[in-house]
Amino acid sequence: MNVKDILYQNGFSFSKRYGQNFLTDGNLLAAIVQDAGVGPDDLVLEIGAGAGTLTAALATVADKVVAYEIDERLRPVLATTLGAFDNTEVIFEDFMRADAAALRQRFAHAKVVANLPYYVTTPILMRLLEEGIGDSITITVQKEVADRLTAAPDTKEYGAITVKINLVGRAEMCRVVGRNMFYPVPNVDSAVVRIDRIPHQYDDPHPALSAKLARCAFAMRRKTLVNNLTMGLSLPRETVESALVDVGLPLTVRGETLSAAQYVALAAALVNRGVDA
Ligand code: SAM
């Protein structure tokens, strides 16, 4: 029986609030599993099982798939669609409320694969990045968000979240997914983005400060980096200016032109001037 029939038979009605737009095309689901590089030894963490279509595609390849799903109404649907798999586990819980230490312990080296609910895309991604969950994170997100996650410095899409990703690894856009591939059809296209963590990419001794600098740098995009950091971190202007000179940046520079490596260098220069890491 196909998944649309299973949803119908269970009287399921889609919830906009939970961002329920499901993927049903077998070729696309297999391509996403490939994009994620999932193999037979992998533990996969999925966020948002939906009707279990991606969960099942992952389970045919992975060692084990653990999927979070916030909507209890999907319980009977998932019991049907995943009934034949003995390597899937669905946890009915809001992923944003799941215990951080337990997640890290179980999934630090998992592969995260998810077609993310659009209303909570950024908080989920921030949680994964900040809490060290997943060696790699392959997510289907709105195309506009995918452009931001994979942007180059000095473009309008480049922002604090781009730097945040580049501080811990590297992101690439794997494929665009047209809106017609979703059920029901949303009003925007999506794309699959894969983020690979690269441990010690910069040997950053002050990761918290580097991330904080990037956050402050984009607080007001029209302001210079000196102004944003002076205000955002309550630092004397001379301290910020001399740190910039130290790393070879002009005093008029704007935050959106700096690479992750330059944020790392700037954090070190500020710590050398007595700023708290
Ligand atoms: N993986 C399925 C697919 O590809 O067809 C479903 C994707 S759908 C875009 C997102 C799913 O995430 C929905 O089933 C929704 O109920 C679930 N969801 C929404 N918010 C969630 C949260 N905070 N924690 C866990 N699941 C959530």
Coordinates of C-alpha atoms and ligand atoms in Angstrom, one line a residue:
M1 CA 0.0 0.0 0.0
N2 CA 1.4 3.4 -0.8
V3 CA 2.0 6.0 1.9
K4 CA -0.7 8.4 0.8
D5 CA -3.3 5.6 1.2
I6 CA -1.9 4.7 4.7
L7 CA -2.2 8.3 5.8
Y8 CA -5.7 8.5 4.4
Q9 CA -6.8 5.2 6.0
N10 CA -5.6 6.5 9.4
G11 CA -7.6 9.7 8.9
F12 CA -4.5 11.7 9.1
S13 CA -4.7 15.5 8.5
F14 CA -1.6 17.5 7.9
S15 CA -0.5 20.0 10.5
K16 CA 0.9 23.3 9.1
R17 CA 2.0 24.2 12.6
Y18 CA 4.5 21.2 12.6
G19 CA 5.7 21.9 9.1
Q20 CA 4.4 18.6 7.7
N21 CA 5.3 18.3 4.0
F22 CA 6.3 14.7 3.3
L23 CA 8.6 13.2 0.7
T24 CA 7.2 10.1 -1.1
D25 CA 9.3 9.7 -4.2
G26 CA 11.5 6.6 -3.9
N27 CA 14.3 7.8 -6.2
L28 CA 14.6 11.1 -4.4
L29 CA 14.7 9.4 -1.0
A30 CA 17.4 7.1 -2.2
A31 CA 19.3 10.0 -3.5
I32 CA 19.1 11.8 -0.2
V33 CA 20.4 8.7 1.6
Q34 CA 23.3 8.7 -0.9
D35 CA 23.9 12.4 -0.4
A36 CA 24.2 11.7 3.4
G37 CA 26.8 9.0 2.6
V38 CA 25.0 6.5 4.9
G39 CA 26.4 3.0 5.0
P40 CA 25.8 -0.3 6.8
D41 CA 27.9 0.6 9.9
D42 CA 26.0 3.9 10.5
L43 CA 23.8 5.0 13.3
V44 CA 21.4 7.6 11.9
L45 CA 19.5 10.2 13.8
E46 CA 16.5 11.5 12.0
I47 CA 14.5 14.5 13.2
G48 CA 10.8 14.5 12.1
A49 CA 9.9 11.0 11.0
G50 CA 6.6 12.1 9.4
A51 CA 5.1 9.1 7.6
G52 CA 8.4 7.2 7.8
T53 CA 9.4 7.4 4.1
L54 CA 12.9 8.8 4.7
T55 CA 13.2 6.6 7.8
A56 CA 12.5 3.5 5.7
A57 CA 14.9 4.6 3.0
L58 CA 17.6 5.1 5.6
A59 CA 16.9 1.8 7.3
T60 CA 17.4 -0.2 4.2
V61 CA 21.0 0.9 4.2
A62 CA 22.0 1.9 7.8
D63 CA 22.7 -0.2 10.8
K64 CA 20.1 1.6 12.9
V65 CA 17.8 4.6 12.5
V66 CA 16.5 6.5 15.5
A67 CA 13.9 9.1 14.6
Y68 CA 12.3 11.8 16.7
E69 CA 8.7 12.8 15.9
I70 CA 6.7 15.4 17.8
D71 CA 3.2 14.4 16.5
E72 CA 1.7 11.4 18.3
R73 CA -1.0 11.1 15.7
L74 CA 1.6 9.6 13.4
R75 CA 2.1 6.6 15.7
P76 CA -0.3 4.2 13.8
V77 CA 1.0 5.4 10.4
L78 CA 4.6 4.7 11.4
A79 CA 3.7 1.3 12.9
T80 CA 2.5 0.4 9.4
T81 CA 5.2 2.0 7.3
L82 CA 8.1 0.9 9.5
G83 CA 6.5 -2.5 10.6
A84 CA 8.9 -4.5 8.4
F85 CA 12.1 -3.0 9.8
D86 CA 13.7 -4.2 13.0
N87 CA 16.4 -1.5 12.9
T88 CA 14.2 1.6 13.4
E89 CA 13.2 3.3 16.7
V90 CA 10.8 6.2 16.8
I91 CA 10.9 8.5 19.8
F92 CA 7.7 10.6 20.1
E93 CA 9.2 13.8 21.6
D94 CA 9.8 17.4 20.6
F95 CA 13.5 17.2 19.5
M96 CA 14.1 20.7 21.0
R97 CA 13.2 19.4 24.4
A98 CA 15.2 16.2 24.3
D99 CA 17.9 16.0 27.0
A100 CA 21.2 17.5 25.7
A101 CA 23.6 15.2 27.5
A102 CA 21.7 12.1 26.5
L103 CA 21.6 13.3 22.8
R104 CA 25.3 14.0 22.8
Q105 CA 26.2 10.7 24.4
R106 CA 24.1 8.6 21.9
F107 CA 24.5 10.7 18.7
A108 CA 27.8 12.5 18.8
H109 CA 29.1 10.3 16.0
A110 CA 25.8 9.5 14.3
K111 CA 24.9 10.7 10.8
V112 CA 22.0 13.2 11.2
V113 CA 19.6 13.1 8.2
A114 CA 16.4 15.1 8.2
N115 CA 13.8 16.8 6.1
L116 CA 13.4 19.6 8.6
P117 CA 10.1 21.2 9.6
Y118 CA 10.5 24.8 8.2
Y119 CA 9.3 26.6 11.4
V120 CA 12.1 25.3 13.5
T121 CA 14.9 24.8 11.0
T122 CA 17.4 27.2 12.5
P123 CA 17.0 26.3 16.1
I124 CA 17.4 22.6 15.3
L125 CA 20.5 23.2 13.2
M126 CA 22.0 25.5 15.9
R127 CA 21.3 22.8 18.5
L128 CA 23.0 20.1 16.5
L129 CA 26.0 22.4 15.8
E130 CA 26.4 23.7 19.3
E131 CA 25.8 20.5 21.2
G132 CA 28.2 18.4 19.1
I133 CA 25.5 16.1 17.7
G134 CA 26.4 14.2 14.5
D135 CA 29.6 13.8 12.6
S136 CA 27.6 14.9 9.6
I137 CA 24.3 16.7 9.1
T138 CA 22.3 16.2 5.9
I139 CA 19.2 18.4 5.9
T140 CA 16.5 19.2 3.4
V141 CA 15.6 22.9 4.0
Q142 CA 14.0 25.7 2.1
K143 CA 16.2 26.7 -0.8
E144 CA 16.6 30.2 0.5
V145 CA 17.9 28.8 3.8
A146 CA 20.2 26.4 1.9
D147 CA 21.7 29.4 0.1
R148 CA 22.5 31.0 3.4
L149 CA 24.1 27.8 4.9
T150 CA 26.4 27.5 1.9
A151 CA 27.1 31.1 1.1
A152 CA 30.5 32.6 0.4
P153 CA 31.8 35.6 2.4
D154 CA 30.8 39.0 1.1
T155 CA 27.5 37.9 -0.4
K156 CA 24.1 39.0 0.9
E157 CA 23.3 35.4 1.9
Y158 CA 26.4 35.1 4.1
G159 CA 25.5 35.5 7.8
A160 CA 26.2 34.4 11.4
I161 CA 24.9 30.9 10.8
T162 CA 27.2 30.5 7.7
V163 CA 30.2 31.4 9.9
K164 CA 29.0 29.1 12.6
I165 CA 29.0 26.2 10.2
N166 CA 32.4 27.1 8.8
L167 CA 33.8 27.3 12.3
V168 CA 33.1 23.6 12.8
G169 CA 33.2 22.2 9.3
R170 CA 32.1 22.6 5.8
A171 CA 28.7 22.8 4.0
E172 CA 27.8 21.9 0.5
M173 CA 24.5 22.0 -1.5
C174 CA 23.8 18.5 -2.8
R175 CA 20.6 19.0 -4.8
V176 CA 17.6 21.2 -5.3
V177 CA 14.3 19.6 -4.5
G178 CA 11.3 21.2 -6.3
R179 CA 8.2 22.0 -4.3
N180 CA 6.2 19.4 -6.3
M181 CA 8.2 16.6 -4.7
F182 CA 6.4 17.3 -1.4
Y183 CA 3.0 16.2 -0.2
P184 CA 1.2 18.5 0.4
V185 CA 3.0 20.9 -2.0
P186 CA 4.4 23.9 -0.1
N187 CA 4.9 27.3 -1.8
V188 CA 8.7 27.3 -1.9
D189 CA 11.4 25.0 -3.3
S190 CA 13.9 23.2 -1.0
A191 CA 17.5 21.9 -1.2
V192 CA 19.6 19.2 0.4
V193 CA 22.6 20.5 2.3
R194 CA 25.3 18.3 3.8
I195 CA 27.5 19.7 6.6
D196 CA 30.6 17.7 7.6
R197 CA 32.3 18.4 10.8
I198 CA 36.0 18.8 10.5
P199 CA 37.6 18.4 13.9
H200 CA 40.5 20.8 14.5
Q201 CA 39.9 22.6 11.3
Y202 CA 41.4 25.7 12.7
D203 CA 42.7 24.5 16.1
D204 CA 40.5 27.3 17.5
P205 CA 41.6 27.8 21.2
H206 CA 38.6 30.1 21.9
P207 CA 35.6 28.6 20.0
A208 CA 33.0 30.3 22.2
L209 CA 34.5 33.7 21.6
S210 CA 34.9 33.1 17.8
A211 CA 31.2 32.2 17.6
K212 CA 30.2 35.1 19.8
L213 CA 32.2 37.5 17.5
A214 CA 30.4 36.2 14.4
R215 CA 27.0 36.6 16.2
C216 CA 27.8 40.2 17.2
A217 CA 29.3 41.1 13.8
F218 CA 26.0 40.5 12.0
A219 CA 23.8 42.2 14.6
M220 CA 23.6 45.3 12.4
R221 CA 24.7 44.6 8.9
R222 CA 25.2 48.2 7.8
K223 CA 27.6 48.9 10.7
T224 CA 31.3 48.3 10.6
L225 CA 32.8 45.3 12.5
V226 CA 34.4 47.8 15.0
N227 CA 31.0 49.3 15.8
N228 CA 29.2 46.0 16.1
L229 CA 31.9 44.5 18.4
T230 CA 32.4 47.6 20.5
M231 CA 28.6 47.7 21.2
G232 CA 27.9 44.0 21.3
L233 CA 30.7 43.0 23.6
S234 CA 30.9 46.3 25.5
L235 CA 34.6 46.6 24.7
P236 CA 36.8 49.8 24.4
R237 CA 37.0 50.9 20.8
E238 CA 40.8 50.9 20.9
T239 CA 40.9 47.3 22.0
V240 CA 38.8 46.2 19.0
E241 CA 40.7 48.4 16.6
S242 CA 44.2 47.2 17.7
A243 CA 43.0 43.6 17.4
L244 CA 41.8 44.2 13.9
V245 CA 45.2 45.8 12.9
D246 CA 46.9 42.8 14.5
V247 CA 45.1 40.4 12.1
G248 CA 45.7 42.6 9.1
L249 CA 42.1 43.9 8.7
P250 CA 41.1 47.5 7.8
L251 CA 39.3 49.4 10.5
T252 CA 36.4 50.0 8.1
V253 CA 35.8 46.3 7.5
R254 CA 32.3 44.8 7.8
G255 CA 31.6 41.5 9.5
E256 CA 30.2 39.9 6.3
T257 CA 33.5 39.9 4.6
L258 CA 35.4 37.9 7.2
S259 CA 36.0 34.1 6.8
A260 CA 35.7 31.7 9.7
A261 CA 39.5 31.6 9.9
Q262 CA 39.6 35.4 10.3
Y263 CA 37.1 35.2 13.2
V264 CA 39.3 32.6 14.9
A265 CA 42.3 34.9 14.5
L266 CA 40.4 37.9 15.7
A267 CA 39.2 36.0 18.8
A268 CA 42.9 35.1 19.6
A269 CA 44.0 38.8 19.2
L270 CA 41.2 39.9 21.5
V271 CA 42.2 37.3 24.2
N272 CA 45.8 38.6 23.9
R273 CA 44.4 42.0 24.9
G274 CA 42.7 40.6 28.0
V275 CA 39.2 40.0 26.6
D276 CA 37.5 37.0 28.3
A277 CA 37.3 33.9 26.1
Ligands
SAM1 N1 10.9 12.9 7.3 C1 9.5 13.0 6.7 C2 9.6 13.1 5.2 O1 10.7 13.4 4.7 O2 8.6 13.0 4.6 C3 8.8 14.2 7.4 C4 9.3 15.6 7.1 S1 8.3 16.9 7.6 C5 9.0 18.2 6.7 C6 8.8 17.3 9.2 C7 8.4 16.4 10.3 O3 8.9 16.9 11.6 C8 6.9 16.3 10.6 O4 6.5 15.0 10.7 C9 6.6 17.0 11.9 O5 5.5 16.5 12.6 C10 8.0 16.7 12.6 N2 8.3 17.8 13.6 C11 8.0 19.1 13.7 N3 8.5 19.7 14.7 C12 9.3 18.7 15.4 C13 10.0 18.7 16.6 N4 10.2 19.9 17.3 N5 10.6 17.6 17.0 C14 10.4 16.4 16.3 N6 9.7 16.4 15.1 C15 9.1 17.5 14.7

